[in-house]
mmCIF file of C-alpha atoms in Angstrom:
data_model
loop_
_atom_site.group_PDB
_atom_site.id
_atom_site.type_symbol
_atom_site.label_atom_id
_atom_site.label_comp_id
_atom_site.label_asym_id
_atom_site.label_seq_id
_atom_site.Cartn_x
_atom_site.Cartn_y
_atom_site.Cartn_z
ATOM 1 C CA MET I 26 0.000 0.000 0.000
ATOM 2 C CA GLN I 27 2.887 2.351 0.810
ATOM 3 C CA ILE I 28 4.411 1.836 -2.621
ATOM 4 C CA ILE I 29 1.132 2.950 -4.214
ATOM 5 C CA LEU I 30 1.344 6.184 -2.223
ATOM 6 C CA TYR I 31 4.877 6.820 -3.490
ATOM 7 C CA LEU I 32 3.747 6.132 -7.048
ATOM 8 C CA ILE I 33 0.902 8.643 -6.696
ATOM 9 C CA ILE I 34 3.296 11.242 -5.261
ATOM 10 C CA GLY I 35 5.647 10.634 -8.191
ATOM 11 C CA VAL I 36 2.860 11.136 -10.724
ATOM 12 C CA ALA I 37 1.783 14.352 -8.964
ATOM 13 C CA ILE I 38 5.343 15.712 -9.022
ATOM 14 C CA GLY I 39 5.750 14.674 -12.647
ATOM 15 C CA MET I 40 2.713 16.789 -13.497
ATOM 16 C CA SER I 41 4.718 19.878 -12.577
ATOM 17 C CA PHE I 42 7.102 19.353 -15.537
ATOM 18 C CA PRO I 43 4.769 20.867 -18.181
ATOM 19 C CA ILE I 44 3.971 23.761 -15.816
ATOM 20 C CA GLN I 45 7.664 24.485 -15.384
ATOM 21 C CA ALA I 46 8.247 24.235 -19.128
ATOM 22 C CA SER I 47 5.346 26.602 -19.889
ATOM 23 C CA LEU I 48 6.630 29.194 -17.418
ATOM 24 C CA ASN I 49 10.190 28.959 -18.745
ATOM 25 C CA VAL I 50 9.004 29.283 -22.348
ATOM 26 C CA ARG I 51 7.025 32.429 -21.501
ATOM 27 C CA LEU I 52 10.011 33.859 -19.632
ATOM 28 C CA SER I 53 12.407 32.967 -22.464
ATOM 29 C CA PHE I 54 10.202 34.978 -24.824
ATOM 30 C CA HIS I 55 10.966 38.118 -22.814
ATOM 31 C CA ALA I 56 14.643 37.371 -22.140
ATOM 32 C CA LYS I 57 17.627 37.815 -24.426
ATOM 33 C CA THR I 58 18.671 34.177 -24.053
ATOM 34 C CA PRO I 59 17.094 30.942 -22.724
ATOM 35 C CA LEU I 60 19.934 30.851 -20.192
ATOM 36 C CA THR I 61 18.331 33.847 -18.471
ATOM 37 C CA ALA I 62 15.081 31.938 -17.990
ATOM 38 C CA SER I 63 17.015 28.993 -16.555
ATOM 39 C CA PHE I 64 18.954 31.321 -14.245
ATOM 40 C CA ILE I 65 15.747 32.899 -12.916
ATOM 41 C CA ALA I 66 14.220 29.453 -12.320
ATOM 42 C CA PHE I 67 17.344 28.261 -10.475
ATOM 43 C CA LEU I 68 17.600 31.486 -8.473
ATOM 44 C CA SER I 69 13.944 31.456 -7.376
ATOM 45 C CA GLY I 70 14.292 27.779 -6.444
ATOM 46 C CA LEU I 71 17.459 28.543 -4.494
ATOM 47 C CA ILE I 72 15.720 31.286 -2.493
ATOM 48 C CA ILE I 73 12.760 29.008 -1.725
ATOM 49 C CA LEU I 74 15.048 26.193 -0.591
ATOM 50 C CA LEU I 75 17.127 28.561 1.557
ATOM 51 C CA ILE I 76 13.987 29.702 3.376
ATOM 52 C CA LEU I 77 12.736 26.123 3.815
ATOM 53 C CA ASN I 78 16.093 24.941 5.126
ATOM 54 C CA LEU I 79 16.384 27.825 7.594
ATOM 55 C CA ILE I 80 12.876 27.144 8.909
ATOM 56 C CA ILE I 81 12.776 23.341 8.883
ATOM 57 C CA ASP I 82 16.337 22.023 9.094
ATOM 58 C CA PRO I 83 19.169 24.608 9.103
ATOM 59 C CA ALA I 84 21.739 21.970 10.116
ATOM 60 C CA GLY I 85 21.271 20.339 6.708
ATOM 61 C CA ILE I 86 23.179 23.188 5.052
ATOM 62 C CA SER I 87 25.621 23.933 7.860
ATOM 63 C CA THR I 88 26.887 21.836 10.758
ATOM 64 C CA ARG I 89 25.631 18.396 9.699
ATOM 65 C CA ILE I 90 27.337 18.293 6.279
ATOM 66 C CA ASP I 91 29.857 15.466 6.014
ATOM 67 C CA PHE I 92 32.688 16.856 3.889
ATOM 68 C CA SER I 93 34.493 13.511 3.777
ATOM 69 C CA TYR I 94 32.434 12.598 0.700
ATOM 70 C CA PRO I 95 34.079 13.069 -2.731
ATOM 71 C CA LEU I 96 33.735 16.485 -4.384
ATOM 72 C CA TYR I 97 31.503 15.140 -7.175
ATOM 73 C CA VAL I 98 28.805 14.354 -4.607
ATOM 74 C CA PHE I 99 28.482 18.076 -3.818
ATOM 75 C CA ILE I 100 28.735 19.516 -7.315
ATOM 76 C CA GLY I 101 27.852 16.621 -9.630
ATOM 77 C CA GLY I 102 24.064 16.935 -9.335
ATOM 78 C CA GLY I 103 24.064 20.657 -10.079
ATOM 79 C CA ILE I 104 26.429 20.261 -13.034
ATOM 80 C CA ALA I 105 24.437 17.346 -14.472
ATOM 81 C CA GLY I 106 21.134 19.195 -14.147
ATOM 82 C CA LEU I 107 22.473 22.384 -15.684
ATOM 83 C CA SER I 108 24.201 20.506 -18.516
ATOM 84 C CA PHE I 109 21.004 18.613 -19.298
ATOM 85 C CA ASN I 110 19.033 21.861 -19.597
ATOM 86 C CA VAL I 111 21.637 23.639 -21.747
ATOM 87 C CA ILE I 112 22.148 20.663 -24.087
ATOM 88 C CA ASN I 113 18.387 20.364 -24.509
ATOM 89 C CA ILE I 114 18.236 23.976 -25.672
ATOM 90 C CA VAL I 115 20.839 23.193 -28.370
ATOM 91 C CA LEU I 116 19.187 19.904 -29.373
ATOM 92 C CA PHE I 117 15.768 21.506 -29.770
ATOM 93 C CA ALA I 118 17.310 23.848 -32.345
ATOM 94 C CA LYS I 119 19.231 21.070 -34.120
ATOM 95 C CA LEU I 120 16.780 18.161 -34.063
ATOM 96 C CA GLY I 121 13.393 19.550 -33.099
ATOM 97 C CA ALA I 122 11.282 18.933 -29.990
ATOM 98 C CA SER I 123 9.998 15.453 -30.892
ATOM 99 C CA MET I 124 13.335 13.877 -31.742
ATOM 100 C CA THR I 125 15.064 15.528 -28.775
ATOM 101 C CA THR I 126 12.456 14.197 -26.352
ATOM 102 C CA LEU I 127 12.644 10.674 -27.773
ATOM 103 C CA LEU I 128 16.461 10.542 -27.707
ATOM 104 C CA THR I 129 16.894 11.970 -24.211
ATOM 105 C CA ILE I 130 14.246 9.681 -22.729
ATOM 106 C CA THR I 131 15.966 6.698 -24.372
ATOM 107 C CA GLY I 132 19.153 7.764 -22.597
ATOM 108 C CA GLN I 133 17.274 8.090 -19.313
ATOM 109 C CA MET I 134 15.869 4.569 -19.642
ATOM 110 C CA ILE I 135 19.307 3.073 -20.379
ATOM 111 C CA VAL I 136 21.127 4.719 -17.473
ATOM 112 C CA GLY I 137 18.190 4.241 -15.112
ATOM 113 C CA ILE I 138 18.306 0.479 -15.668
ATOM 114 C CA LEU I 139 22.105 0.426 -15.224
ATOM 115 C CA ILE I 140 21.993 2.475 -12.003
ATOM 116 C CA ASP I 141 19.411 0.103 -10.556
ATOM 117 C CA HIS I 142 21.219 -3.044 -11.714
ATOM 118 C CA PHE I 143 24.657 -2.129 -10.371
ATOM 119 C CA GLY I 144 23.468 -0.081 -7.381
ATOM 120 C CA TRP I 145 25.507 2.970 -8.364
ATOM 121 C CA PHE I 146 25.641 5.973 -5.981
ATOM 122 C CA GLY I 147 24.190 3.908 -3.143
ATOM 123 C CA VAL I 148 20.904 3.163 -4.929
ATOM 124 C CA PRO I 149 19.447 -0.183 -3.738
ATOM 125 C CA PRO I 150 20.349 -2.668 -6.516
ATOM 126 C CA GLN I 151 17.562 -4.194 -8.581
ATOM 127 C CA ILE I 152 18.785 -6.905 -10.920
ATOM 128 C CA MET I 153 18.148 -6.286 -14.600
ATOM 129 C CA SER I 154 15.506 -8.683 -15.878
ATOM 130 C CA ALA I 155 13.707 -9.268 -19.149
ATOM 131 C CA THR I 156 10.510 -7.700 -17.796
ATOM 132 C CA ARG I 157 12.330 -4.567 -16.582
ATOM 133 C CA VAL I 158 14.006 -4.129 -19.967
ATOM 134 C CA LEU I 159 10.681 -4.782 -21.722
ATOM 135 C CA GLY I 160 9.023 -2.192 -19.488
ATOM 136 C CA GLY I 161 11.619 0.379 -20.525
ATOM 137 C CA ILE I 162 11.089 -0.445 -24.199
ATOM 138 C CA VAL I 163 7.307 -0.106 -23.819
ATOM 139 C CA MET I 164 7.806 3.300 -22.188
ATOM 140 C CA ILE I 165 10.054 4.477 -25.025
ATOM 141 C CA PHE I 166 7.484 3.309 -27.577
ATOM 142 C CA ALA I 167 4.762 5.186 -25.680
ATOM 143 C CA ILE I 168 6.833 8.374 -25.827
ATOM 144 C CA PHE I 169 7.433 7.780 -29.541
ATOM 145 C CA LEU I 170 3.677 7.459 -30.048
ATOM 146 C CA ALA I 171 3.060 10.654 -28.084
ATOM 147 C CA GLN I 172 5.710 12.729 -29.846
ATOM 148 C CA PHE I 173 5.118 11.649 -33.415
ATOM 149 C CA ASN I 174 1.402 12.115 -33.238
ATOM 150 C CA LYS I 175 0.774 13.524 -36.667
ATOM 151 C CA LYS I 176 2.072 12.764 -40.124
ATOM 152 C CA ASN I 177 2.813 16.423 -40.643
ATOM 153 C CA ASP I 178 4.842 16.512 -37.461
ATOM 154 C CA MET I 179 6.883 13.546 -38.636
ATOM 155 C CA ALA I 180 7.407 15.096 -42.036
ATOM 156 C CA VAL I 181 8.543 18.425 -40.624
ATOM 157 C CA THR I 182 10.829 16.780 -38.122
ATOM 158 C CA SER I 183 12.389 14.521 -40.741
ATOM 159 C CA SER I 184 12.841 17.445 -43.119
ATOM 160 C CA SER I 185 14.489 19.627 -40.516
ATOM 161 C CA VAL I 186 16.775 16.816 -39.388
ATOM 162 C CA LYS I 187 17.893 16.084 -42.954
ATOM 163 C CA LYS I 188 19.063 19.654 -43.320
ATOM 164 C CA GLN I 189 21.367 19.346 -40.348
ATOM 165 C CA ASP I 190 24.996 18.393 -40.901
ATOM 166 C CA GLY I 191 26.174 15.629 -38.622
ATOM 167 C CA LYS I 192 22.650 14.622 -37.598
ATOM 168 C CA PHE I 193 23.908 11.207 -36.447
ATOM 169 C CA ILE I 194 26.360 12.875 -34.065
ATOM 170 C CA TRP I 195 23.616 15.091 -32.670
ATOM 171 C CA GLY I 196 21.507 11.964 -32.174
ATOM 172 C CA ILE I 197 24.307 10.410 -30.111
ATOM 173 C CA VAL I 198 24.559 13.649 -28.123
ATOM 174 C CA GLY I 199 20.805 13.442 -27.463
ATOM 175 C CA VAL I 200 21.053 9.933 -25.990
ATOM 176 C CA LEU I 201 24.113 10.909 -23.928
ATOM 177 C CA ALA I 202 22.272 14.000 -22.663
ATOM 178 C CA GLY I 203 19.554 11.689 -21.407
ATOM 179 C CA PHE I 204 22.176 9.995 -19.220
ATOM 180 C CA LEU I 205 22.508 13.204 -17.208
ATOM 181 C CA ALA I 206 19.011 13.306 -15.691
ATOM 182 C CA PRO I 207 19.202 9.953 -13.824
ATOM 183 C CA LEU I 208 22.800 10.717 -12.848
ATOM 184 C CA GLN I 209 21.672 14.024 -11.343
ATOM 185 C CA THR I 210 19.004 12.235 -9.314
ATOM 186 C CA ALA I 211 21.360 9.491 -8.120
ATOM 187 C CA ILE I 212 24.141 11.924 -7.149
ATOM 188 C CA ASN I 213 21.679 14.175 -5.313
ATOM 189 C CA GLY I 214 20.416 11.085 -3.498
ATOM 190 C CA LYS I 215 23.932 10.440 -2.234
ATOM 191 C CA LEU I 216 24.269 14.125 -1.361
ATOM 192 C CA SER I 217 21.185 13.808 0.841
ATOM 193 C CA VAL I 218 23.107 11.211 2.855
ATOM 194 C CA ALA I 219 26.118 13.545 3.125
ATOM 195 C CA THR I 220 23.903 16.384 4.396
ATOM 196 C CA GLY I 221 21.441 14.232 6.319
ATOM 197 C CA SER I 222 18.653 16.229 4.674
ATOM 198 C CA PHE I 223 16.885 16.027 1.322
ATOM 199 C CA LEU I 224 16.207 19.784 1.542
ATOM 200 C CA GLY I 225 19.883 20.440 2.211
ATOM 201 C CA SER I 226 20.982 18.375 -0.781
ATOM 202 C CA ALA I 227 18.455 20.132 -3.038
ATOM 203 C CA PHE I 228 19.729 23.534 -1.836
ATOM 204 C CA ILE I 229 23.359 22.645 -2.607
ATOM 205 C CA SER I 230 22.389 21.343 -6.047
ATOM 206 C CA PHE I 231 20.485 24.556 -6.831
ATOM 207 C CA PHE I 232 23.334 26.675 -5.486
ATOM 208 C CA VAL I 233 25.843 24.998 -7.811
ATOM 209 C CA GLY I 234 23.495 25.351 -10.796
ATOM 210 C CA THR I 235 22.756 29.009 -10.049
ATOM 211 C CA VAL I 236 26.442 29.930 -9.740
ATOM 212 C CA LEU I 237 27.339 28.132 -12.976
ATOM 213 C CA LEU I 238 24.486 29.812 -14.859
ATOM 214 C CA ALA I 239 25.553 33.206 -13.532
ATOM 215 C CA VAL I 240 29.093 32.567 -14.801
ATOM 216 C CA LEU I 241 27.778 31.475 -18.225
ATOM 217 C CA LEU I 242 25.653 34.610 -18.503
ATOM 218 C CA LEU I 243 28.527 36.863 -17.493
ATOM 219 C CA ILE I 244 30.732 35.239 -20.154
ATOM 220 C CA THR I 245 28.187 35.140 -22.992
ATOM 221 C CA GLN I 246 26.070 38.225 -22.248
ATOM 222 C CA ARG I 247 28.516 40.374 -20.276
ATOM 223 C CA GLY I 248 25.933 40.684 -17.543
ATOM 224 C CA ILE I 249 22.706 39.371 -16.040
ATOM 225 C CA GLU I 250 19.580 41.214 -17.127
ATOM 226 C CA ILE I 251 16.284 40.157 -15.541
ATOM 227 C CA PRO I 252 13.385 41.032 -17.897
ATOM 228 C CA ARG I 253 10.662 43.090 -16.213
ATOM 229 C CA TYR I 254 8.596 44.401 -19.122
ATOM 230 C CA ASP I 255 7.047 42.827 -22.205
ATOM 231 C CA LYS I 256 9.121 43.801 -25.250
ATOM 232 C CA HIS I 257 6.029 44.446 -27.377
ATOM 233 C CA THR I 258 3.397 45.868 -25.020
ATOM 234 C CA GLN I 259 5.835 47.443 -22.526
ATOM 235 C CA GLN I 260 3.597 46.142 -19.751
ATOM 236 C CA ARG I 261 5.123 44.678 -16.593
ATOM 237 C CA ILE I 262 5.579 40.902 -16.763
ATOM 238 C CA PRO I 263 3.275 39.102 -14.248
ATOM 239 C CA LEU I 264 5.071 37.921 -11.107
ATOM 240 C CA TRP I 265 3.833 34.356 -11.533
ATOM 241 C CA THR I 266 5.965 34.090 -14.675
ATOM 242 C CA TYR I 267 9.081 34.047 -12.482
ATOM 243 C CA ILE I 268 8.084 31.144 -10.221
ATOM 244 C CA GLY I 269 9.200 28.246 -12.396
ATOM 245 C CA GLY I 270 11.668 27.532 -9.620
ATOM 246 C CA VAL I 271 8.788 26.277 -7.441
ATOM 247 C CA CYS I 272 8.260 23.424 -9.879
ATOM 248 C CA SER I 273 12.014 22.830 -10.025
ATOM 249 C CA VAL I 274 12.121 22.482 -6.242
ATOM 250 C CA LEU I 275 9.307 19.924 -6.333
ATOM 251 C CA ILE I 276 11.011 17.958 -9.092
ATOM 252 C CA VAL I 277 14.498 17.871 -7.544
ATOM 253 C CA THR I 278 13.381 17.143 -3.976
ATOM 254 C CA GLY I 279 10.816 14.630 -5.247
ATOM 255 C CA ASN I 280 13.555 12.782 -7.114
ATOM 256 C CA ILE I 281 15.707 12.650 -3.979
ATOM 257 C CA ILE I 282 12.838 11.305 -1.852
ATOM 258 C CA LEU I 283 11.523 8.733 -4.332
ATOM 259 C CA LEU I 284 14.816 7.343 -5.655
ATOM 260 C CA PRO I 285 15.695 5.158 -2.620
ATOM 261 C CA VAL I 286 12.170 3.713 -2.600
ATOM 262 C CA LEU I 287 11.344 3.270 -6.267
ATOM 263 C CA GLY I 288 14.778 3.008 -7.855
ATOM 264 C CA SER I 289 16.117 5.096 -10.729
ATOM 265 C CA ILE I 290 14.240 3.658 -13.712
ATOM 266 C CA LEU I 291 10.828 3.567 -11.992
ATOM 267 C CA THR I 292 11.245 7.133 -10.703
ATOM 268 C CA VAL I 293 11.923 8.329 -14.256
ATOM 269 C CA MET I 294 8.924 6.417 -15.613
ATOM 270 C CA ILE I 295 6.522 7.667 -12.947
ATOM 271 C CA PHE I 296 7.555 11.260 -13.599
ATOM 272 C CA LEU I 297 7.047 10.722 -17.334
ATOM 273 C CA LEU I 298 3.538 9.402 -16.696
ATOM 274 C CA GLY I 299 2.695 12.471 -14.613
ATOM 275 C CA GLN I 300 4.161 14.697 -17.304
ATOM 276 C CA MET I 301 1.986 13.063 -19.963
ATOM 277 C CA ILE I 302 -1.170 13.312 -17.842
ATOM 278 C CA MET I 303 -0.627 17.028 -17.258
ATOM 279 C CA ALA I 304 0.176 17.589 -20.945
ATOM 280 C CA ILE I 305 -3.173 16.019 -21.846
ATOM 281 C CA LEU I 306 -4.975 18.234 -19.306
ATOM 282 C CA VAL I 307 -3.223 21.318 -20.697
ATOM 283 C CA ASP I 308 -4.381 20.388 -24.197
ATOM 284 C CA GLN I 309 -7.914 19.491 -23.162
ATOM 285 C CA PHE I 310 -8.629 22.662 -21.199
ATOM 286 C CA GLY I 311 -6.242 25.084 -22.926
ATOM 287 C CA LEU I 312 -4.337 25.866 -19.733
ATOM 288 C CA PHE I 313 -1.658 28.605 -19.709
ATOM 289 C CA SER I 314 -3.465 30.320 -22.614
ATOM 290 C CA LEU I 315 -2.534 27.494 -24.977
ATOM 291 C CA GLN I 316 -4.707 26.146 -27.781
ATOM 292 C CA LYS I 317 -7.278 23.522 -26.787
ATOM 293 C CA ARG I 318 -6.842 20.029 -28.214
ATOM 294 C CA LYS I 319 -9.328 17.257 -27.438
ATOM 295 C CA ILE I 320 -8.245 13.934 -25.996
ATOM 296 C CA ASP I 321 -8.062 11.327 -28.743
ATOM 297 C CA ALA I 322 -7.483 7.573 -28.917
ATOM 298 C CA ARG I 323 -3.745 8.006 -29.447
ATOM 299 C CA LYS I 324 -3.342 9.870 -26.159
ATOM 300 C CA ILE I 325 -5.343 7.249 -24.271
ATOM 301 C CA ILE I 326 -3.239 4.450 -25.792
ATOM 302 C CA THR I 327 -0.085 6.331 -24.799
ATOM 303 C CA ILE I 328 -1.188 6.519 -21.147
ATOM 304 C CA VAL I 329 -2.158 2.823 -21.138
ATOM 305 C CA LEU I 330 1.220 1.809 -22.588
ATOM 306 C CA MET I 331 3.068 3.915 -20.016
ATOM 307 C CA ILE I 332 1.146 2.244 -17.187
ATOM 308 C CA ILE I 333 1.920 -1.196 -18.671
ATOM 309 C CA GLY I 334 5.617 -0.275 -18.814
ATOM 310 C CA ILE I 335 5.554 0.784 -15.145
ATOM 311 C CA ILE I 336 3.816 -2.458 -14.134
ATOM 312 C CA LEU I 337 6.417 -4.525 -15.989
ATOM 313 C CA VAL I 338 9.273 -2.701 -14.240
ATOM 314 C CA LYS I 339 7.804 -2.773 -10.731
ATOM 315 C CA PHE I 340 5.683 -5.877 -10.534
#
């Protein structure tokens, strides 16, 4: 019964992914570079986590930290998370959204299974079996079905990819980029042991990411400019546009909490299911001022396949 509760929590947290993406897209529209939107999200998340740590468990970011752990435990999660976001920005331009999503999720499935099988980063080992591998394949197929939902979409994606030089290399980069997300989760899980606090480990991860983004902006943009007004209407940007970091906090801390219980591959799959459910709700009701799209048979089949994949991995 407890495992069902964790699965439900994972789905709920996964539903925050599309919300975060929508907020970051809106913010990127007003900023000079997508890096600015990422910086704002990391910074707002960092401030939230600092407040939570000071109120709930200040020792998690001060006296209780065990500095005998290797350096990568403290900085690896932040670097992996930041790298994943930056590489995704490049891949979206090179390969398109559909192909990028499919490739990175394939990478996540591969590394998730390996982390579980070998028990890397202190994750409880779960031996690779035919059903677990089959579950991962079913999940990848479900994502393929969701992404390539229209013939026109496939045609446009294929056309754009053909125009790119070295498309095979970018495809390899996409799969390798997918490795980073499970690695971030696993390293942050070990960091939570070093700090004795999942909030403390999330704060350190956000701190590393925020500092690195600030350095990147200073190098590429010669400064950090936070957009406050719409470039076209000159009206002040709504405050809620800046709170993508709230979703980031939920995602990172949720990963840290669920990983020891569910394992790497199942945590990834549960989050993907939540992401797909929220994406369907966004389409159905036109949330975030987006165009309404009715639920069709393809979307229902996608959800069913994802659930089957999760059952194969867990049960």
